[in-house]
CSV table of C-alpha atoms and ligand atoms in Angstrom, one decimal:
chain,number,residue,atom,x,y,z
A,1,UNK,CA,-2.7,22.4,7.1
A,2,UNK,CA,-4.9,19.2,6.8
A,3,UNK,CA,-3.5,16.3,4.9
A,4,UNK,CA,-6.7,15.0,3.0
A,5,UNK,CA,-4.5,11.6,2.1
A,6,UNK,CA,-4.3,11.2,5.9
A,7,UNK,CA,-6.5,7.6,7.4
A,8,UNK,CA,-7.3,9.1,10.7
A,9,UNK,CA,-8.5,5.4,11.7
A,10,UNK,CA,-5.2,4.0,11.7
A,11,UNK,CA,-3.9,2.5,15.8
A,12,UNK,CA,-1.4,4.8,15.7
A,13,UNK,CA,-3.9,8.1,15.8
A,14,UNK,CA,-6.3,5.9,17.9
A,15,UNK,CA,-3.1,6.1,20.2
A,16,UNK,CA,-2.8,9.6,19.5
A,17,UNK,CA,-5.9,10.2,21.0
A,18,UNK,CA,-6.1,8.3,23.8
A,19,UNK,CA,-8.5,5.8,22.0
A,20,UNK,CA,-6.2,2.9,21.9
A,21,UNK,CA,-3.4,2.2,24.5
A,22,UNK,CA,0.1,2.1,24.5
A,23,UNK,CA,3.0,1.4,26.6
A,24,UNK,CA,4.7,5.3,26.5
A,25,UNK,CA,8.2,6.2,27.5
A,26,UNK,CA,8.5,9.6,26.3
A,27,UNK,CA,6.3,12.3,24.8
A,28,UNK,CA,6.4,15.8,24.4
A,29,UNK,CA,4.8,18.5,22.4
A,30,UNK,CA,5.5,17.6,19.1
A,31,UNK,CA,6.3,13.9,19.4
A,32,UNK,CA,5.2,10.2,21.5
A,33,UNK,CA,7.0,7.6,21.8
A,34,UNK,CA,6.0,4.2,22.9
A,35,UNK,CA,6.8,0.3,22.6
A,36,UNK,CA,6.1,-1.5,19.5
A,37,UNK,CA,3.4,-4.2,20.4
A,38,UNK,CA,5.2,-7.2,18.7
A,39,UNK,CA,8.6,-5.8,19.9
A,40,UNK,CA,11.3,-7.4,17.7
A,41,UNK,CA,14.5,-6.8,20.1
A,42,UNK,CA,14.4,-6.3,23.9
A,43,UNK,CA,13.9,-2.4,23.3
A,44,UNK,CA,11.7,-1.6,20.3
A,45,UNK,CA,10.1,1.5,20.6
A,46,UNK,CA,8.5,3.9,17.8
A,47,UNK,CA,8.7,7.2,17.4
A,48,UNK,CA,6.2,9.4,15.6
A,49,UNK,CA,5.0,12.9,14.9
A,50,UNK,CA,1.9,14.3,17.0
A,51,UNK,CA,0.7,15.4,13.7
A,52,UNK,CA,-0.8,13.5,10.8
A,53,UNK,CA,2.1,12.6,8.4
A,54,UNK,CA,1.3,9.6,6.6
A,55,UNK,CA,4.9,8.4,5.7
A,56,UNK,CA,8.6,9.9,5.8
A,57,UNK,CA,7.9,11.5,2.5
A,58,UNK,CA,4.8,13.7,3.6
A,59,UNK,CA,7.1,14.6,6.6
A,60,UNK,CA,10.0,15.9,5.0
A,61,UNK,CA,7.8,18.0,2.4
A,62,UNK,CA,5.5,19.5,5.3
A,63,UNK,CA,6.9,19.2,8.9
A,64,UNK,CA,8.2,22.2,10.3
A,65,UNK,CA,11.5,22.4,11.2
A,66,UNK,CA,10.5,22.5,15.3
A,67,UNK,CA,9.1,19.3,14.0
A,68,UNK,CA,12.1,17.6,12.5
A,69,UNK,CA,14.2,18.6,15.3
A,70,UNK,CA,12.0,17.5,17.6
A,71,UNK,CA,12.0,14.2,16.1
A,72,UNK,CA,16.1,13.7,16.1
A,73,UNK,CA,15.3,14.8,19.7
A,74,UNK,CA,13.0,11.9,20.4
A,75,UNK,CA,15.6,9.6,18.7
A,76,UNK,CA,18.6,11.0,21.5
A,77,UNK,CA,16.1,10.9,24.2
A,78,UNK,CA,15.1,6.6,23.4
A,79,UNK,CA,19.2,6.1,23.7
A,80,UNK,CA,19.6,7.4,26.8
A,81,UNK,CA,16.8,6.4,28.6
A,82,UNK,CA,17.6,2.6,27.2
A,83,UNK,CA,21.4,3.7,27.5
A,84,UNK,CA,22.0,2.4,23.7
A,85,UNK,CA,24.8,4.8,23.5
A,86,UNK,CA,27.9,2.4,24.0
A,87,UNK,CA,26.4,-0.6,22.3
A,88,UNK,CA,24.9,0.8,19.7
A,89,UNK,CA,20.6,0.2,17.9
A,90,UNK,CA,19.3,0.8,14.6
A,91,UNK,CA,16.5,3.1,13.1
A,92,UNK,CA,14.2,1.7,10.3
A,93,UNK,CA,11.1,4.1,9.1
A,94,UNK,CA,9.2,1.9,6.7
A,95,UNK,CA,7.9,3.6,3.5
A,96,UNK,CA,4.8,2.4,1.5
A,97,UNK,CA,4.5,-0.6,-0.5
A,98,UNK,CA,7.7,-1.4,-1.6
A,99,UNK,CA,9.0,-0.5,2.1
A,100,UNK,CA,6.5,-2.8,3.9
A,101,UNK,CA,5.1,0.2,5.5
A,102,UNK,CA,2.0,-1.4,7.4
A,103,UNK,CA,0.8,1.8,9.6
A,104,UNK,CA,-0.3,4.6,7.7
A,105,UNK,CA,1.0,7.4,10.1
A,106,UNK,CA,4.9,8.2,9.9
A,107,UNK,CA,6.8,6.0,12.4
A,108,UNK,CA,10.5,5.1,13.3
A,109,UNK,CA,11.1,1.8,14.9
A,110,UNK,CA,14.4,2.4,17.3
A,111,UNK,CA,15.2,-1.0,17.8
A,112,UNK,CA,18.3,-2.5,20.4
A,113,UNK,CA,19.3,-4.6,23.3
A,114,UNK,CA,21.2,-6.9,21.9
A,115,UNK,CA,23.2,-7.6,18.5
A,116,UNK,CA,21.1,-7.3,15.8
A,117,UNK,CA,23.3,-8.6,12.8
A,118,UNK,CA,23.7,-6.9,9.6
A,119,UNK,CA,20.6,-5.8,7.1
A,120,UNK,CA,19.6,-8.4,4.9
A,121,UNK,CA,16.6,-8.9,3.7
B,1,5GP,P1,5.4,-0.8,9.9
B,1,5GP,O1,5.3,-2.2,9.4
B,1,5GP,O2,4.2,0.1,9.5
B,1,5GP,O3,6.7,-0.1,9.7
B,1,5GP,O4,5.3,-1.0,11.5
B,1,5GP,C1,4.1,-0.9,12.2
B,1,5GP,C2,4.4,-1.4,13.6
B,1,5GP,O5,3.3,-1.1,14.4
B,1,5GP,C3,4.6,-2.9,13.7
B,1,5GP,O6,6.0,-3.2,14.2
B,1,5GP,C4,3.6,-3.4,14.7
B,1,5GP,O7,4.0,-4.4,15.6
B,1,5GP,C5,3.2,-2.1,15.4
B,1,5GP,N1,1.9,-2.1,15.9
B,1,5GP,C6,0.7,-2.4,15.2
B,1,5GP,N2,-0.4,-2.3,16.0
B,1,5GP,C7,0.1,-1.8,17.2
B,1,5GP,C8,-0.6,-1.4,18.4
B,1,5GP,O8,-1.8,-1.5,18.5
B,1,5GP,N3,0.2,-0.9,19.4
B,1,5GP,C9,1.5,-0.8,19.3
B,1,5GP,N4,2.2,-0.3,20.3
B,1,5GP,N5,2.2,-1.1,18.2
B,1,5GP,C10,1.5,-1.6,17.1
């Protein structure tokens, strides 16, 4: 199914396509993952979908299920390569306006390294 809503210009499909570069530490069929740019903690990676979801909320109405696993997948695979098991990260996936969501293609920062201090805004 094609998502009509979906801005195919945005980095993150530029990356997608091998248009733009990026630093990648994993990928697989279903999912890439590579470092955020302006990292914001020693490891700060995103995690997105292969195919065009524009937030979290377009993913969980249409994603497959291969999809949504493969995600969580993506999420165990970060921690051990970055061995974040023991100490512990945190996962943010921003959401539209009110979420500051800034890339229109679904994304999940993974972010850890060091203490990051509770969430306040
Ligand atoms: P958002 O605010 O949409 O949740 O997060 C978008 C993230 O994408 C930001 O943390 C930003 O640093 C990152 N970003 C923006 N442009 C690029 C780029 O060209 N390459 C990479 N690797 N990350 C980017």
């Amino acid at each position: 199914m094609i998502n009509e809503e979906y801005d195919k210009n945005n980095i993150f499909a530029k990356i997608l396509r091998k248009e733009a570069k990026a630093d990648i530490i994993f990928e697989n069929e279903y999912i890439l993952c590579f470092r955020d740019i302006f990292a914001i903690a020693p490891v700060h990676i995103l995690i997105i979908p292969k195919r065009h979801f524009k937030d979290i909320f377009d993913f969980s109405k249409n994603a497959s299920s291969e999809e949504k696993v493969a995600i969580f997948d993506g999420f165990e695979n970060i921690i051990k390569i970055f061995k974040l098991d023991q100490d512990g990260c945190r996962l943010i996936s921003n959401f539209g306006d009110h979420g500051g969501q800034e890339v229109p293609h679904l994304h999940f920062h993974l972010l850890g390294g060091k203490g990051l201090g509770p969430m306040r805004s």
